[in-house]
Amino acid sequence: KIKEFTKEKYYMAHIKFDDMDAVTEHFQKKEDADRVAADCMERMCEVEKDDVKEKTCCFTGHREIPSGQRRRIFAKTEEAIEGLIKKGYLYFGAGGALGFDTIAAFAVLKLKERYPDIRLILVLPCFSQTRGWSQEDIEIYDDIKQKADKVVYTSQEYTRGCMHKRNRHLVDNSSACISYLTENKGGTFYTVNYAKSKGVEVINIAE
């Protein structure tokens, strides 16, 4: 409703209105009122989107994680996430892949016990992401999906470029990126470089 946001912090034509009738009375034609109201709503959405982006962190990392390092990587990921939470970050986007994405998602879910306001957002490349996975990995994936606060699909079907599309979506809607990068090749390397090119802060827990 127009009243809900104009009364708090938005002004239309530098005049504060209490409801839509007041807007209409101010303008000679109702379409003028509708146009100004729509413009104001659009500006509000842009401000809110920027505000959310400033409080959003994404993850990128290798699928293959040395078994002897999983506990250490989980602890470092949890530490990095908590550091961002203390800076005001609320939204954490993971891509649902095996390996580091799974570790990151579980770290967010664990921290939700202490910071209930944070949100886990899964940004998935396609509906058939788990094709070829083991039954155990599929069950873990489904468990994370069920516990996530929001699930977004960037494509319906698998294509050669759907993983890159998912990764770019994560970066484009974040201001920070926690990564696990140990080699200068592959999808994680591409995503980290893309994040840096967009001015996104990158925290590489492998360093």
JSON list of C-alpha atoms in Angstrom, two decimals:
[
{"chain": "A", "resi": 1, "resn": "LYS", "atom": "CA", "xyz": [0.00, 0.00, 0.00]},
{"chain": "A", "resi": 2, "resn": "ILE", "atom": "CA", "xyz": [1.10, 3.56, -0.79]},
{"chain": "A", "resi": 3, "resn": "LYS", "atom": "CA", "xyz": [0.39, 4.63, 2.76]},
{"chain": "A", "resi": 4, "resn": "GLU", "atom": "CA", "xyz": [2.75, 2.10, 4.25]},
{"chain": "A", "resi": 5, "resn": "PHE", "atom": "CA", "xyz": [5.92, 3.46, 2.70]},
{"chain": "A", "resi": 6, "resn": "THR", "atom": "CA", "xyz": [5.11, 7.14, 2.09]},
{"chain": "A", "resi": 7, "resn": "LYS", "atom": "CA", "xyz": [4.31, 7.65, 5.73]},
{"chain": "A", "resi": 8, "resn": "GLU", "atom": "CA", "xyz": [7.64, 6.23, 6.87]},
{"chain": "A", "resi": 9, "resn": "LYS", "atom": "CA", "xyz": [10.32, 7.60, 4.57]},
{"chain": "A", "resi": 10, "resn": "TYR", "atom": "CA", "xyz": [9.14, 8.36, 1.04]},
{"chain": "A", "resi": 11, "resn": "TYR", "atom": "CA", "xyz": [7.75, 11.57, -0.41]},
{"chain": "A", "resi": 12, "resn": "MET", "atom": "CA", "xyz": [5.91, 12.02, -3.67]},
{"chain": "A", "resi": 13, "resn": "ALA", "atom": "CA", "xyz": [6.60, 15.40, -5.26]},
{"chain": "A", "resi": 14, "resn": "HIS", "atom": "CA", "xyz": [8.00, 16.52, -1.87]},
{"chain": "A", "resi": 15, "resn": "ILE", "atom": "CA", "xyz": [4.58, 16.25, -0.24]},
{"chain": "A", "resi": 16, "resn": "LYS", "atom": "CA", "xyz": [3.81, 13.66, 2.38]},
{"chain": "A", "resi": 17, "resn": "PHE", "atom": "CA", "xyz": [0.56, 11.81, 1.74]},
{"chain": "A", "resi": 18, "resn": "ASP", "atom": "CA", "xyz": [-1.43, 9.62, 4.08]},
{"chain": "A", "resi": 19, "resn": "ASP", "atom": "CA", "xyz": [-3.38, 7.65, 1.48]},
{"chain": "A", "resi": 20, "resn": "MET", "atom": "CA", "xyz": [-4.17, 7.37, -2.19]},
{"chain": "A", "resi": 21, "resn": "ASP", "atom": "CA", "xyz": [-7.15, 9.75, -1.98]},
{"chain": "A", "resi": 22, "resn": "ALA", "atom": "CA", "xyz": [-4.84, 12.54, -0.84]},
{"chain": "A", "resi": 23, "resn": "VAL", "atom": "CA", "xyz": [-2.56, 11.87, -3.78]},
{"chain": "A", "resi": 24, "resn": "THR", "atom": "CA", "xyz": [-5.46, 11.98, -6.20]},
{"chain": "A", "resi": 25, "resn": "GLU", "atom": "CA", "xyz": [-6.79, 15.24, -4.79]},
{"chain": "A", "resi": 26, "resn": "HIS", "atom": "CA", "xyz": [-3.38, 16.87, -5.18]},
{"chain": "A", "resi": 27, "resn": "PHE", "atom": "CA", "xyz": [-3.25, 16.15, -8.90]},
{"chain": "A", "resi": 28, "resn": "GLN", "atom": "CA", "xyz": [-5.87, 17.31, -11.38]},
{"chain": "A", "resi": 29, "resn": "LYS", "atom": "CA", "xyz": [-5.93, 13.98, -13.19]},
{"chain": "A", "resi": 30, "resn": "LYS", "atom": "CA", "xyz": [-5.98, 10.59, -11.57]},
{"chain": "A", "resi": 31, "resn": "GLU", "atom": "CA", "xyz": [-3.48, 9.26, -14.10]},
{"chain": "A", "resi": 32, "resn": "ASP", "atom": "CA", "xyz": [-0.98, 11.83, -12.81]},
{"chain": "A", "resi": 33, "resn": "ALA", "atom": "CA", "xyz": [-1.42, 10.47, -9.32]},
{"chain": "A", "resi": 34, "resn": "ASP", "atom": "CA", "xyz": [-1.06, 6.92, -10.57]},
{"chain": "A", "resi": 35, "resn": "ARG", "atom": "CA", "xyz": [2.10, 7.81, -12.47]},
{"chain": "A", "resi": 36, "resn": "VAL", "atom": "CA", "xyz": [3.72, 9.51, -9.48]},
{"chain": "A", "resi": 37, "resn": "ALA", "atom": "CA", "xyz": [2.72, 6.66, -7.18]},
{"chain": "A", "resi": 38, "resn": "ALA", "atom": "CA", "xyz": [4.17, 4.11, -9.61]},
{"chain": "A", "resi": 39, "resn": "ASP", "atom": "CA", "xyz": [7.41, 6.08, -9.92]},
{"chain": "A", "resi": 40, "resn": "CYS", "atom": "CA", "xyz": [7.69, 6.25, -6.16]},
{"chain": "A", "resi": 41, "resn": "MET", "atom": "CA", "xyz": [7.07, 2.52, -5.82]},
{"chain": "A", "resi": 42, "resn": "GLU", "atom": "CA", "xyz": [9.76, 1.81, -8.43]},
{"chain": "A", "resi": 43, "resn": "ARG", "atom": "CA", "xyz": [12.27, 4.00, -6.58]},
{"chain": "A", "resi": 44, "resn": "MET", "atom": "CA", "xyz": [11.42, 2.28, -3.33]},
{"chain": "A", "resi": 45, "resn": "CYS", "atom": "CA", "xyz": [12.00, -1.16, -4.89]},
{"chain": "A", "resi": 46, "resn": "GLU", "atom": "CA", "xyz": [15.38, -0.04, -6.23]},
{"chain": "A", "resi": 47, "resn": "VAL", "atom": "CA", "xyz": [16.42, 1.25, -2.79]},
{"chain": "A", "resi": 48, "resn": "GLU", "atom": "CA", "xyz": [15.26, -1.96, -1.12]},
{"chain": "A", "resi": 49, "resn": "LYS", "atom": "CA", "xyz": [17.09, -4.11, -3.69]},
{"chain": "A", "resi": 50, "resn": "ASP", "atom": "CA", "xyz": [20.34, -2.20, -3.12]},
{"chain": "A", "resi": 51, "resn": "ASP", "atom": "CA", "xyz": [19.86, -2.50, 0.64]},
{"chain": "A", "resi": 52, "resn": "VAL", "atom": "CA", "xyz": [19.37, -6.27, 0.39]},
{"chain": "A", "resi": 53, "resn": "LYS", "atom": "CA", "xyz": [22.44, -6.64, -1.87]},
{"chain": "A", "resi": 54, "resn": "GLU", "atom": "CA", "xyz": [24.59, -4.83, 0.70]},
{"chain": "A", "resi": 55, "resn": "LYS", "atom": "CA", "xyz": [23.52, -7.43, 3.25]},
{"chain": "A", "resi": 56, "resn": "THR", "atom": "CA", "xyz": [23.96, -10.47, 1.00]},
{"chain": "A", "resi": 57, "resn": "CYS", "atom": "CA", "xyz": [26.92, -12.86, 0.73]},
{"chain": "A", "resi": 58, "resn": "CYS", "atom": "CA", "xyz": [27.29, -15.70, -1.76]},
{"chain": "A", "resi": 59, "resn": "PHE", "atom": "CA", "xyz": [29.51, -18.78, -1.77]},
{"chain": "A", "resi": 60, "resn": "THR", "atom": "CA", "xyz": [31.68, -20.45, -4.39]},
{"chain": "A", "resi": 61, "resn": "GLY", "atom": "CA", "xyz": [34.11, -23.32, -4.02]},
{"chain": "A", "resi": 62, "resn": "HIS", "atom": "CA", "xyz": [35.39, -26.60, -5.33]},
{"chain": "A", "resi": 63, "resn": "ARG", "atom": "CA", "xyz": [33.26, -29.72, -5.41]},
{"chain": "A", "resi": 64, "resn": "GLU", "atom": "CA", "xyz": [36.15, -31.93, -4.38]},
{"chain": "A", "resi": 65, "resn": "ILE", "atom": "CA", "xyz": [37.07, -31.39, -0.73]},
{"chain": "A", "resi": 66, "resn": "PRO", "atom": "CA", "xyz": [39.92, -33.40, 0.86]},
{"chain": "A", "resi": 67, "resn": "SER", "atom": "CA", "xyz": [38.23, -35.61, 3.44]},
{"chain": "A", "resi": 68, "resn": "GLY", "atom": "CA", "xyz": [40.81, -34.80, 6.09]},
{"chain": "A", "resi": 69, "resn": "GLN", "atom": "CA", "xyz": [40.17, -31.07, 5.74]},
{"chain": "A", "resi": 70, "resn": "ARG", "atom": "CA", "xyz": [36.37, -30.95, 5.87]},
{"chain": "A", "resi": 71, "resn": "ARG", "atom": "CA", "xyz": [36.18, -30.11, 9.57]},
{"chain": "A", "resi": 72, "resn": "ARG", "atom": "CA", "xyz": [38.77, -27.34, 9.27]},
{"chain": "A", "resi": 73, "resn": "ILE", "atom": "CA", "xyz": [37.08, -25.89, 6.17]},
{"chain": "A", "resi": 74, "resn": "PHE", "atom": "CA", "xyz": [33.69, -25.97, 7.91]},
{"chain": "A", "resi": 75, "resn": "ALA", "atom": "CA", "xyz": [35.12, -24.11, 10.92]},
{"chain": "A", "resi": 76, "resn": "LYS", "atom": "CA", "xyz": [36.78, -21.45, 8.74]},
{"chain": "A", "resi": 77, "resn": "THR", "atom": "CA", "xyz": [33.59, -21.03, 6.72]},
{"chain": "A", "resi": 78, "resn": "GLU", "atom": "CA", "xyz": [31.52, -20.65, 9.86]},
{"chain": "A", "resi": 79, "resn": "GLU", "atom": "CA", "xyz": [34.00, -18.08, 11.20]},
{"chain": "A", "resi": 80, "resn": "ALA", "atom": "CA", "xyz": [33.87, -16.07, 7.95]},
{"chain": "A", "resi": 81, "resn": "ILE", "atom": "CA", "xyz": [30.06, -16.11, 7.91]},
{"chain": "A", "resi": 82, "resn": "GLU", "atom": "CA", "xyz": [29.82, -15.01, 11.52]},
{"chain": "A", "resi": 83, "resn": "GLY", "atom": "CA", "xyz": [32.21, -12.15, 10.80]},
{"chain": "A", "resi": 84, "resn": "LEU", "atom": "CA", "xyz": [29.87, -10.90, 8.10]},
{"chain": "A", "resi": 85, "resn": "ILE", "atom": "CA", "xyz": [26.81, -11.37, 10.31]},
{"chain": "A", "resi": 86, "resn": "LYS", "atom": "CA", "xyz": [28.41, -9.05, 12.86]},
{"chain": "A", "resi": 87, "resn": "LYS", "atom": "CA", "xyz": [28.79, -6.49, 10.06]},
{"chain": "A", "resi": 88, "resn": "GLY", "atom": "CA", "xyz": [25.06, -6.64, 9.34]},
{"chain": "A", "resi": 89, "resn": "TYR", "atom": "CA", "xyz": [24.84, -9.35, 6.69]},
{"chain": "A", "resi": 90, "resn": "LEU", "atom": "CA", "xyz": [21.56, -11.27, 6.74]},
{"chain": "A", "resi": 91, "resn": "TYR", "atom": "CA", "xyz": [21.27, -13.18, 3.46]},
{"chain": "A", "resi": 92, "resn": "PHE", "atom": "CA", "xyz": [23.53, -16.02, 2.37]},
{"chain": "A", "resi": 93, "resn": "GLY", "atom": "CA", "xyz": [23.26, -17.52, -1.09]},
{"chain": "A", "resi": 94, "resn": "ALA", "atom": "CA", "xyz": [24.54, -21.01, -1.91]},
{"chain": "A", "resi": 95, "resn": "GLY", "atom": "CA", "xyz": [24.47, -22.82, -5.24]},
{"chain": "A", "resi": 96, "resn": "GLY", "atom": "CA", "xyz": [23.50, -26.28, -4.01]},
{"chain": "A", "resi": 97, "resn": "ALA", "atom": "CA", "xyz": [26.51, -28.08, -5.50]},
{"chain": "A", "resi": 98, "resn": "LEU", "atom": "CA", "xyz": [28.48, -30.88, -3.88]},
{"chain": "A", "resi": 99, "resn": "GLY", "atom": "CA", "xyz": [31.55, -30.01, -1.83]},
{"chain": "A", "resi": 100, "resn": "PHE", "atom": "CA", "xyz": [31.97, -26.46, -0.61]},
{"chain": "A", "resi": 101, "resn": "ASP", "atom": "CA", "xyz": [28.41, -25.33, -1.40]},
{"chain": "A", "resi": 102, "resn": "THR", "atom": "CA", "xyz": [27.11, -28.05, 0.89]},
{"chain": "A", "resi": 103, "resn": "ILE", "atom": "CA", "xyz": [29.56, -27.15, 3.65]},
{"chain": "A", "resi": 104, "resn": "ALA", "atom": "CA", "xyz": [28.59, -23.47, 3.39]},
{"chain": "A", "resi": 105, "resn": "ALA", "atom": "CA", "xyz": [24.87, -24.24, 3.51]},
{"chain": "A", "resi": 106, "resn": "PHE", "atom": "CA", "xyz": [25.26, -26.35, 6.65]},
{"chain": "A", "resi": 107, "resn": "ALA", "atom": "CA", "xyz": [27.38, -23.61, 8.26]},
{"chain": "A", "resi": 108, "resn": "VAL", "atom": "CA", "xyz": [24.61, -21.07, 7.66]},
{"chain": "A", "resi": 109, "resn": "LEU", "atom": "CA", "xyz": [21.98, -23.44, 9.05]},
{"chain": "A", "resi": 110, "resn": "LYS", "atom": "CA", "xyz": [24.10, -24.03, 12.16]},
{"chain": "A", "resi": 111, "resn": "LEU", "atom": "CA", "xyz": [24.58, -20.29, 12.70]},
{"chain": "A", "resi": 112, "resn": "LYS", "atom": "CA", "xyz": [20.82, -19.72, 12.36]},
{"chain": "A", "resi": 113, "resn": "GLU", "atom": "CA", "xyz": [20.52, -21.34, 15.78]},
{"chain": "A", "resi": 114, "resn": "ARG", "atom": "CA", "xyz": [22.39, -18.35, 17.27]},
{"chain": "A", "resi": 115, "resn": "TYR", "atom": "CA", "xyz": [21.37, -15.75, 14.68]},
{"chain": "A", "resi": 116, "resn": "PRO", "atom": "CA", "xyz": [17.74, -16.56, 13.79]},
{"chain": "A", "resi": 117, "resn": "ASP", "atom": "CA", "xyz": [17.38, -13.48, 11.55]},
{"chain": "A", "resi": 118, "resn": "ILE", "atom": "CA", "xyz": [19.83, -14.72, 8.92]},
{"chain": "A", "resi": 119, "resn": "ARG", "atom": "CA", "xyz": [18.49, -16.43, 5.82]},
{"chain": "A", "resi": 120, "resn": "LEU", "atom": "CA", "xyz": [19.78, -19.25, 3.63]},
{"chain": "A", "resi": 121, "resn": "ILE", "atom": "CA", "xyz": [18.90, -18.76, -0.03]},
{"chain": "A", "resi": 122, "resn": "LEU", "atom": "CA", "xyz": [19.56, -21.59, -2.46]},
{"chain": "A", "resi": 123, "resn": "VAL", "atom": "CA", "xyz": [20.20, -20.45, -6.02]},
{"chain": "A", "resi": 124, "resn": "LEU", "atom": "CA", "xyz": [20.04, -23.60, -8.12]},
{"chain": "A", "resi": 125, "resn": "PRO", "atom": "CA", "xyz": [21.05, -23.97, -11.79]},
{"chain": "A", "resi": 126, "resn": "CYS", "atom": "CA", "xyz": [18.25, -26.32, -12.92]},
{"chain": "A", "resi": 127, "resn": "PHE", "atom": "CA", "xyz": [15.68, -28.81, -11.68]},
{"chain": "A", "resi": 128, "resn": "SER", "atom": "CA", "xyz": [17.87, -31.80, -12.60]},
{"chain": "A", "resi": 129, "resn": "GLN", "atom": "CA", "xyz": [20.96, -30.67, -10.67]},
{"chain": "A", "resi": 130, "resn": "THR", "atom": "CA", "xyz": [21.25, -33.94, -8.75]},
{"chain": "A", "resi": 131, "resn": "ARG", "atom": "CA", "xyz": [21.20, -36.20, -11.83]},
{"chain": "A", "resi": 132, "resn": "GLY", "atom": "CA", "xyz": [23.96, -38.77, -11.43]},
{"chain": "A", "resi": 133, "resn": "TRP", "atom": "CA", "xyz": [24.47, -38.10, -7.71]},
{"chain": "A", "resi": 134, "resn": "SER", "atom": "CA", "xyz": [24.57, -40.83, -5.10]},
{"chain": "A", "resi": 135, "resn": "GLN", "atom": "CA", "xyz": [21.41, -41.44, -3.07]},
{"chain": "A", "resi": 136, "resn": "GLU", "atom": "CA", "xyz": [23.16, -40.17, 0.07]},
{"chain": "A", "resi": 137, "resn": "ASP", "atom": "CA", "xyz": [24.13, -36.89, -1.61]},
{"chain": "A", "resi": 138, "resn": "ILE", "atom": "CA", "xyz": [20.59, -36.45, -2.96]},
{"chain": "A", "resi": 139, "resn": "GLU", "atom": "CA", "xyz": [19.15, -36.92, 0.54]},
{"chain": "A", "resi": 140, "resn": "ILE", "atom": "CA", "xyz": [21.55, -34.29, 1.93]},
{"chain": "A", "resi": 141, "resn": "TYR", "atom": "CA", "xyz": [20.62, -31.92, -0.92]},
{"chain": "A", "resi": 142, "resn": "ASP", "atom": "CA", "xyz": [16.89, -32.42, -0.26]},
{"chain": "A", "resi": 143, "resn": "ASP", "atom": "CA", "xyz": [17.40, -31.83, 3.46]},
{"chain": "A", "resi": 144, "resn": "ILE", "atom": "CA", "xyz": [19.15, -28.52, 2.79]},
{"chain": "A", "resi": 145, "resn": "LYS", "atom": "CA", "xyz": [16.42, -27.49, 0.34]},
{"chain": "A", "resi": 146, "resn": "GLN", "atom": "CA", "xyz": [13.77, -28.21, 2.94]},
{"chain": "A", "resi": 147, "resn": "LYS", "atom": "CA", "xyz": [15.55, -26.12, 5.56]},
{"chain": "A", "resi": 148, "resn": "ALA", "atom": "CA", "xyz": [16.40, -23.20, 3.26]},
{"chain": "A", "resi": 149, "resn": "ASP", "atom": "CA", "xyz": [14.43, -19.99, 3.60]},
{"chain": "A", "resi": 150, "resn": "LYS", "atom": "CA", "xyz": [14.14, -19.53, -0.16]},
{"chain": "A", "resi": 151, "resn": "VAL", "atom": "CA", "xyz": [14.91, -21.58, -3.28]},
{"chain": "A", "resi": 152, "resn": "VAL", "atom": "CA", "xyz": [15.52, -19.95, -6.66]},
{"chain": "A", "resi": 153, "resn": "TYR", "atom": "CA", "xyz": [16.12, -21.69, -10.00]},
{"chain": "A", "resi": 154, "resn": "THR", "atom": "CA", "xyz": [18.02, -19.72, -12.64]},
{"chain": "A", "resi": 155, "resn": "SER", "atom": "CA", "xyz": [17.11, -22.23, -15.41]},
{"chain": "A", "resi": 156, "resn": "GLN", "atom": "CA", "xyz": [14.59, -25.03, -15.78]},
{"chain": "A", "resi": 157, "resn": "GLU", "atom": "CA", "xyz": [16.64, -27.42, -17.89]},
{"chain": "A", "resi": 158, "resn": "TYR", "atom": "CA", "xyz": [20.32, -28.30, -17.81]},
{"chain": "A", "resi": 159, "resn": "THR", "atom": "CA", "xyz": [22.40, -26.50, -20.45]},
{"chain": "A", "resi": 160, "resn": "ARG", "atom": "CA", "xyz": [26.13, -26.04, -20.93]},
{"chain": "A", "resi": 161, "resn": "GLY", "atom": "CA", "xyz": [25.90, -22.53, -19.54]},
{"chain": "A", "resi": 162, "resn": "CYS", "atom": "CA", "xyz": [23.43, -23.00, -16.71]},
{"chain": "A", "resi": 163, "resn": "MET", "atom": "CA", "xyz": [26.10, -23.33, -14.01]},
{"chain": "A", "resi": 164, "resn": "HIS", "atom": "CA", "xyz": [27.77, -20.08, -15.06]},
{"chain": "A", "resi": 165, "resn": "LYS", "atom": "CA", "xyz": [24.35, -18.42, -15.14]},
{"chain": "A", "resi": 166, "resn": "ARG", "atom": "CA", "xyz": [23.71, -19.56, -11.58]},
{"chain": "A", "resi": 167, "resn": "ASN", "atom": "CA", "xyz": [27.14, -18.33, -10.45]},
{"chain": "A", "resi": 168, "resn": "ARG", "atom": "CA", "xyz": [26.69, -14.91, -12.05]},
{"chain": "A", "resi": 169, "resn": "HIS", "atom": "CA", "xyz": [23.26, -14.56, -10.45]},
{"chain": "A", "resi": 170, "resn": "LEU", "atom": "CA", "xyz": [24.77, -15.25, -7.03]},
{"chain": "A", "resi": 171, "resn": "VAL", "atom": "CA", "xyz": [27.52, -12.66, -7.55]},
{"chain": "A", "resi": 172, "resn": "ASP", "atom": "CA", "xyz": [25.27, -10.04, -9.14]},
{"chain": "A", "resi": 173, "resn": "ASN", "atom": "CA", "xyz": [23.04, -10.02, -6.06]},
{"chain": "A", "resi": 174, "resn": "SER", "atom": "CA", "xyz": [25.80, -9.98, -3.43]},
{"chain": "A", "resi": 175, "resn": "SER", "atom": "CA", "xyz": [28.31, -7.54, -1.99]},
{"chain": "A", "resi": 176, "resn": "ALA", "atom": "CA", "xyz": [30.54, -10.25, -0.49]},
{"chain": "A", "resi": 177, "resn": "CYS", "atom": "CA", "xyz": [31.63, -13.72, -1.56]},
{"chain": "A", "resi": 178, "resn": "ILE", "atom": "CA", "xyz": [33.12, -16.42, 0.65]},
{"chain": "A", "resi": 179, "resn": "SER", "atom": "CA", "xyz": [35.15, -18.80, -1.49]},
{"chain": "A", "resi": 180, "resn": "TYR", "atom": "CA", "xyz": [37.22, -21.94, -1.22]},
{"chain": "A", "resi": 181, "resn": "LEU", "atom": "CA", "xyz": [39.70, -21.52, -4.08]},
{"chain": "A", "resi": 182, "resn": "THR", "atom": "CA", "xyz": [42.88, -23.58, -4.28]},
{"chain": "A", "resi": 183, "resn": "GLU", "atom": "CA", "xyz": [43.60, -23.65, -8.02]},
{"chain": "A", "resi": 184, "resn": "ASN", "atom": "CA", "xyz": [43.55, -21.12, -10.84]},
{"chain": "A", "resi": 185, "resn": "LYS", "atom": "CA", "xyz": [41.16, -22.93, -13.14]},
{"chain": "A", "resi": 186, "resn": "GLY", "atom": "CA", "xyz": [37.59, -24.15, -13.29]},
{"chain": "A", "resi": 187, "resn": "GLY", "atom": "CA", "xyz": [34.24, -22.70, -12.30]},
{"chain": "A", "resi": 188, "resn": "THR", "atom": "CA", "xyz": [35.31, -21.43, -8.89]},
{"chain": "A", "resi": 189, "resn": "PHE", "atom": "CA", "xyz": [38.25, -19.55, -10.37]},
{"chain": "A", "resi": 190, "resn": "TYR", "atom": "CA", "xyz": [35.94, -17.99, -12.97]},
{"chain": "A", "resi": 191, "resn": "THR", "atom": "CA", "xyz": [33.37, -16.99, -10.35]},
{"chain": "A", "resi": 192, "resn": "VAL", "atom": "CA", "xyz": [35.96, -15.44, -8.01]},
{"chain": "A", "resi": 193, "resn": "ASN", "atom": "CA", "xyz": [37.39, -13.37, -10.87]},
{"chain": "A", "resi": 194, "resn": "TYR", "atom": "CA", "xyz": [33.89, -12.36, -11.93]},
{"chain": "A", "resi": 195, "resn": "ALA", "atom": "CA", "xyz": [33.13, -11.26, -8.36]},
{"chain": "A", "resi": 196, "resn": "LYS", "atom": "CA", "xyz": [36.31, -9.19, -8.20]},
{"chain": "A", "resi": 197, "resn": "SER", "atom": "CA", "xyz": [35.46, -7.55, -11.53]},
{"chain": "A", "resi": 198, "resn": "LYS", "atom": "CA", "xyz": [32.10, -6.52, -10.06]},
{"chain": "A", "resi": 199, "resn": "GLY", "atom": "CA", "xyz": [33.66, -5.00, -6.95]},
{"chain": "A", "resi": 200, "resn": "VAL", "atom": "CA", "xyz": [32.41, -7.78, -4.68]},
{"chain": "A", "resi": 201, "resn": "GLU", "atom": "CA", "xyz": [34.53, -8.44, -1.60]},
{"chain": "A", "resi": 202, "resn": "VAL", "atom": "CA", "xyz": [36.05, -11.91, -1.83]},
{"chain": "A", "resi": 203, "resn": "ILE", "atom": "CA", "xyz": [37.04, -13.85, 1.28]},
{"chain": "A", "resi": 204, "resn": "ASN", "atom": "CA", "xyz": [39.03, -16.94, 0.32]},
{"chain": "A", "resi": 205, "resn": "ILE", "atom": "CA", "xyz": [39.13, -19.27, 3.29]},
{"chain": "A", "resi": 206, "resn": "ALA", "atom": "CA", "xyz": [41.78, -21.40, 1.55]},
{"chain": "A", "resi": 207, "resn": "GLU", "atom": "CA", "xyz": [44.37, -18.66, 1.99]}
]
